[in-house]
Amino acid sequence: MLFQRKVKEITNNLCRGAGLASALLKNKTMEKLIITAAISGAEVLKEHNPAVPYTIEECVREAKSAYDAGASIIHLHVRKDDGTPTQDKNRFKEVINAIQKACPDVIIQPSTGGAVGMTDDERLQPIELNPEMLTLDCGTCNFGGDEVFVNTENTIKYFGDRMVERGIKPELEVFDKSMIEMALRLHKKGHIVKPMHFDFVMGVNGGIGGDIRDFVFLRGSIPDDATYTVAGVGRYEFPLAALAIIDGGNVRVGFEDNVFLSKGVLAKSNGELVAKVVRMAKELGREIANPTEARQILGLKPRN
Ligand code: KMH
Ligand code: ZN
């Protein structure tokens, strides 16, 4: 309780400064916490953590570990067996089918970001599988070194329109504040429909940082009827998770963003990262959403 009071005090100070009306401060009942596991990514390698999944079997193992620990969404990139990222829809189909056998009701959210350097149509292939959700990256940013993750306005419109046509809910990935502005503009023009669901990807080398003021800035910039999840990169993963938990937001963890359970300690699985968020949420009095509840919170169709 003392811990909760302390957290509340800190949040109080932060949010007052930013004019942020947090659910916690209003003592509102919060929705349950949706945990997303970004199990694989496109950039992280077995050299960084031997548990990073490449093969179908490894993807299933990692998805199941996350699901069993409390994740209701799997954000999915796929690889060839040698670890090369691919957006091949057949590979996605095989991996998704295998994950669904092991985790029947989990929400699978394929990436349309793919890897830096892929073409738009290459990236968009998983849409043909009509998943419940897909990511929609809302702007261009540097991605370290010479890498640039390119998402022009026309690319975002093109991806958004295809998702609107098929009734697929986008997770609006924003790496900076300007990308929220882009999403709001494209919503007004009909390329993105409400209710909007954002993913604040924070701490990328080229995007917004992962400090509390950065979080408050993004959090305060989305519409009141929007939902959000926060994906903190590297050392930002768990501090940002804590902020989202107390604010009534949602959390993404996983090897795509961070391979460490704590400083210098590699996570043995994505499930270990999810389990840590579950423990944090319990301490802070937030319940965990199962996939059925996550669908309801996000406005997805119920699955039978
Ligand atoms: N791999 C990054 C270049 C997404 O999944 O939509 C892009 C990315 C975003 O991971
Ligand atoms: Zn991704």
PDB file of N, CA and C and ligand atoms in Angstrom, residues 41-43 75-77 85 87 109-117 123 134-138 143 147-151 171 173 175 199 201 252 256-257, ligand 1:
ATOM      1  N   GLY A  41      10.345  -9.446 -33.432  1.00  0.00           N
ATOM      2  CA  GLY A  41      10.924  -8.291 -34.112  1.00  0.00           C
ATOM      3  C   GLY A  41      11.616  -8.688 -35.402  1.00  0.00           C
ATOM      4  N   ALA A  42      12.303  -7.712 -35.994  1.00  0.00           N
ATOM      5  CA  ALA A  42      13.006  -7.977 -37.249  1.00  0.00           C
ATOM      6  C   ALA A  42      14.500  -7.730 -37.107  1.00  0.00           C
ATOM      7  N   GLU A  43      14.878  -7.016 -36.066  1.00  0.00           N
ATOM      8  CA  GLU A  43      16.283  -6.599 -35.944  1.00  0.00           C
ATOM      9  C   GLU A  43      17.056  -7.413 -34.908  1.00  0.00           C
ATOM     10  N   HIS A  75       2.310  -9.503 -30.982  1.00  0.00           N
ATOM     11  CA  HIS A  75       2.739  -8.684 -32.126  1.00  0.00           C
ATOM     12  C   HIS A  75       3.793  -9.505 -32.858  1.00  0.00           C
ATOM     13  N   LEU A  76       3.531  -9.759 -34.146  1.00  0.00           N
ATOM     14  CA  LEU A  76       4.315 -10.787 -34.827  1.00  0.00           C
ATOM     15  C   LEU A  76       5.102 -10.287 -36.038  1.00  0.00           C
ATOM     16  N   HIS A  77       6.394 -10.562 -36.006  1.00  0.00           N
ATOM     17  CA  HIS A  77       7.246 -10.511 -37.201  1.00  0.00           C
ATOM     18  C   HIS A  77       7.648 -11.953 -37.464  1.00  0.00           C
ATOM     19  N   PRO A  85      14.607 -11.502 -41.755  1.00  0.00           N
ATOM     20  CA  PRO A  85      13.206 -11.087 -41.698  1.00  0.00           C
ATOM     21  C   PRO A  85      12.515 -11.245 -43.045  1.00  0.00           C
ATOM     22  N   GLN A  87       8.366 -10.822 -44.958  1.00  0.00           N
ATOM     23  CA  GLN A  87       6.938 -10.496 -44.821  1.00  0.00           C
ATOM     24  C   GLN A  87       6.116 -11.452 -45.694  1.00  0.00           C
ATOM     25  N   GLN A 109      -1.308 -10.022 -34.022  1.00  0.00           N
ATOM     26  CA  GLN A 109      -1.189  -8.713 -34.686  1.00  0.00           C
ATOM     27  C   GLN A 109       0.082  -8.720 -35.535  1.00  0.00           C
ATOM     28  N   PRO A 110      -0.031  -9.138 -36.802  1.00  0.00           N
ATOM     29  CA  PRO A 110       1.172  -9.103 -37.647  1.00  0.00           C
ATOM     30  C   PRO A 110       1.672  -7.678 -37.852  1.00  0.00           C
ATOM     31  N   SER A 111       2.954  -7.578 -38.113  1.00  0.00           N
ATOM     32  CA  SER A 111       3.579  -6.284 -38.406  1.00  0.00           C
ATOM     33  C   SER A 111       3.398  -5.950 -39.876  1.00  0.00           C
ATOM     34  N   THR A 112       3.103  -4.683 -40.164  1.00  0.00           N
ATOM     35  CA  THR A 112       3.245  -4.226 -41.555  1.00  0.00           C
ATOM     36  C   THR A 112       4.477  -3.324 -41.669  1.00  0.00           C
ATOM     37  N   GLY A 113       5.232  -3.252 -40.572  1.00  0.00           N
ATOM     38  CA  GLY A 113       6.474  -2.476 -40.607  1.00  0.00           C
ATOM     39  C   GLY A 113       7.588  -3.290 -41.226  1.00  0.00           C
ATOM     40  N   GLY A 114       7.543  -4.596 -40.959  1.00  0.00           N
ATOM     41  CA  GLY A 114       8.583  -5.480 -41.492  1.00  0.00           C
ATOM     42  C   GLY A 114       9.954  -5.050 -41.036  1.00  0.00           C
ATOM     43  N   ALA A 115      10.863  -4.961 -41.973  1.00  0.00           N
ATOM     44  CA  ALA A 115      12.229  -4.536 -41.652  1.00  0.00           C
ATOM     45  C   ALA A 115      12.578  -3.353 -42.535  1.00  0.00           C
ATOM     46  N   VAL A 116      13.520  -2.542 -42.067  1.00  0.00           N
ATOM     47  CA  VAL A 116      13.972  -1.373 -42.834  1.00  0.00           C
ATOM     48  C   VAL A 116      14.399  -1.809 -44.239  1.00  0.00           C
ATOM     49  N   GLY A 117      13.936  -1.066 -45.249  1.00  0.00           N
ATOM     50  CA  GLY A 117      14.363  -1.340 -46.626  1.00  0.00           C
ATOM     51  C   GLY A 117      13.361  -2.134 -47.440  1.00  0.00           C
ATOM     52  N   ARG A 123       5.747  -5.295 -47.442  1.00  0.00           N
ATOM     53  CA  ARG A 123       5.370  -5.161 -46.024  1.00  0.00           C
ATOM     54  C   ARG A 123       3.915  -5.482 -45.765  1.00  0.00           C
ATOM     55  N   LEU A 134      -3.446  -5.187 -37.278  1.00  0.00           N
ATOM     56  CA  LEU A 134      -2.148  -5.047 -37.953  1.00  0.00           C
ATOM     57  C   LEU A 134      -1.514  -3.781 -37.401  1.00  0.00           C
ATOM     58  N   THR A 135      -0.212  -3.684 -37.457  1.00  0.00           N
ATOM     59  CA  THR A 135       0.376  -2.394 -37.106  1.00  0.00           C
ATOM     60  C   THR A 135       0.264  -1.442 -38.298  1.00  0.00           C
ATOM     61  N   LEU A 136       0.186  -0.143 -37.968  1.00  0.00           N
ATOM     62  CA  LEU A 136       0.217   0.902 -38.999  1.00  0.00           C
ATOM     63  C   LEU A 136       1.197   1.968 -38.504  1.00  0.00           C
ATOM     64  N   ASP A 137       2.366   1.996 -39.119  1.00  0.00           N
ATOM     65  CA  ASP A 137       3.419   2.915 -38.676  1.00  0.00           C
ATOM     66  C   ASP A 137       3.147   4.305 -39.240  1.00  0.00           C
ATOM     67  N   CYS A 138       3.162   5.304 -38.345  1.00  0.00           N
ATOM     68  CA  CYS A 138       2.603   6.619 -38.702  1.00  0.00           C
ATOM     69  C   CYS A 138       3.631   7.683 -39.056  1.00  0.00           C
ATOM     70  N   PHE A 143      16.654   5.035 -37.697  1.00  0.00           N
ATOM     71  CA  PHE A 143      16.594   3.780 -36.940  1.00  0.00           C
ATOM     72  C   PHE A 143      17.997   3.334 -36.535  1.00  0.00           C
ATOM     73  N   GLU A 147      20.345   3.556 -41.059  1.00  0.00           N
ATOM     74  CA  GLU A 147      18.999   3.000 -41.278  1.00  0.00           C
ATOM     75  C   GLU A 147      17.916   4.074 -41.146  1.00  0.00           C
ATOM     76  N   VAL A 148      16.987   4.084 -42.075  1.00  0.00           N
ATOM     77  CA  VAL A 148      15.818   4.970 -41.986  1.00  0.00           C
ATOM     78  C   VAL A 148      14.577   4.116 -42.216  1.00  0.00           C
ATOM     79  N   PHE A 149      13.638   4.182 -41.293  1.00  0.00           N
ATOM     80  CA  PHE A 149      12.380   3.436 -41.429  1.00  0.00           C
ATOM     81  C   PHE A 149      11.400   4.374 -42.118  1.00  0.00           C
ATOM     82  N   VAL A 150      11.144   4.099 -43.401  1.00  0.00           N
ATOM     83  CA  VAL A 150      10.406   5.058 -44.239  1.00  0.00           C
ATOM     84  C   VAL A 150       8.911   4.758 -44.248  1.00  0.00           C
ATOM     85  N   ASN A 151       8.134   5.757 -43.842  1.00  0.00           N
ATOM     86  CA  ASN A 151       6.673   5.699 -43.935  1.00  0.00           C
ATOM     87  C   ASN A 151       6.200   7.074 -44.385  1.00  0.00           C
ATOM     88  N   GLU A 171      -3.031  -0.965 -35.096  1.00  0.00           N
ATOM     89  CA  GLU A 171      -2.343  -0.422 -33.926  1.00  0.00           C
ATOM     90  C   GLU A 171      -1.421   0.648 -34.492  1.00  0.00           C
ATOM     91  N   GLU A 173       1.392   2.749 -34.677  1.00  0.00           N
ATOM     92  CA  GLU A 173       2.725   2.824 -34.062  1.00  0.00           C
ATOM     93  C   GLU A 173       3.278   4.227 -34.251  1.00  0.00           C
ATOM     94  N   PHE A 175       6.477   6.721 -33.184  1.00  0.00           N
ATOM     95  CA  PHE A 175       7.840   6.758 -32.649  1.00  0.00           C
ATOM     96  C   PHE A 175       8.179   8.168 -32.190  1.00  0.00           C
ATOM     97  N   ASP A 199       0.260   2.828 -30.268  1.00  0.00           N
ATOM     98  CA  ASP A 199       1.387   2.183 -29.593  1.00  0.00           C
ATOM     99  C   ASP A 199       2.512   3.210 -29.544  1.00  0.00           C
ATOM    100  N   VAL A 201       5.985   3.828 -29.210  1.00  0.00           N
ATOM    101  CA  VAL A 201       7.272   3.114 -29.215  1.00  0.00           C
ATOM    102  C   VAL A 201       8.326   4.127 -28.798  1.00  0.00           C
ATOM    103  N   ARG A 252       3.315  -3.117 -23.847  1.00  0.00           N
ATOM    104  CA  ARG A 252       3.944  -4.101 -24.734  1.00  0.00           C
ATOM    105  C   ARG A 252       5.349  -4.375 -24.230  1.00  0.00           C
ATOM    106  N   GLU A 256      11.454  -8.021 -29.230  1.00  0.00           N
ATOM    107  CA  GLU A 256      11.578  -6.982 -30.266  1.00  0.00           C
ATOM    108  C   GLU A 256      12.098  -5.688 -29.653  1.00  0.00           C
ATOM    109  N   ASP A 257      11.684  -5.426 -28.414  1.00  0.00           N
ATOM    110  CA  ASP A 257      12.002  -4.141 -27.783  1.00  0.00           C
ATOM    111  C   ASP A 257      13.149  -4.252 -26.784  1.00  0.00           C
TER     112      ASP A 257
HETATM  113  N1  KMH B   1      11.145  -3.374 -37.650  1.00  0.00           N
HETATM  114  C1  KMH B   1      10.904  -1.976 -37.710  1.00  0.00           C
HETATM  115  C2  KMH B   1      11.635  -1.383 -38.847  1.00  0.00           C
HETATM  116  C3  KMH B   1       6.070  -2.561 -36.892  1.00  0.00           C
HETATM  117  O1  KMH B   1       6.148  -3.702 -36.490  1.00  0.00           O
HETATM  118  O2  KMH B   1       5.055  -2.115 -37.437  1.00  0.00           O
HETATM  119  C4  KMH B   1       9.472  -1.654 -37.809  1.00  0.00           C
HETATM  120  C5  KMH B   1       8.564  -2.226 -36.832  1.00  0.00           C
HETATM  121  C6  KMH B   1       7.232  -1.619 -36.774  1.00  0.00           C
HETATM  122  O3  KMH B   1       8.854  -3.168 -36.108  1.00  0.00           O
END
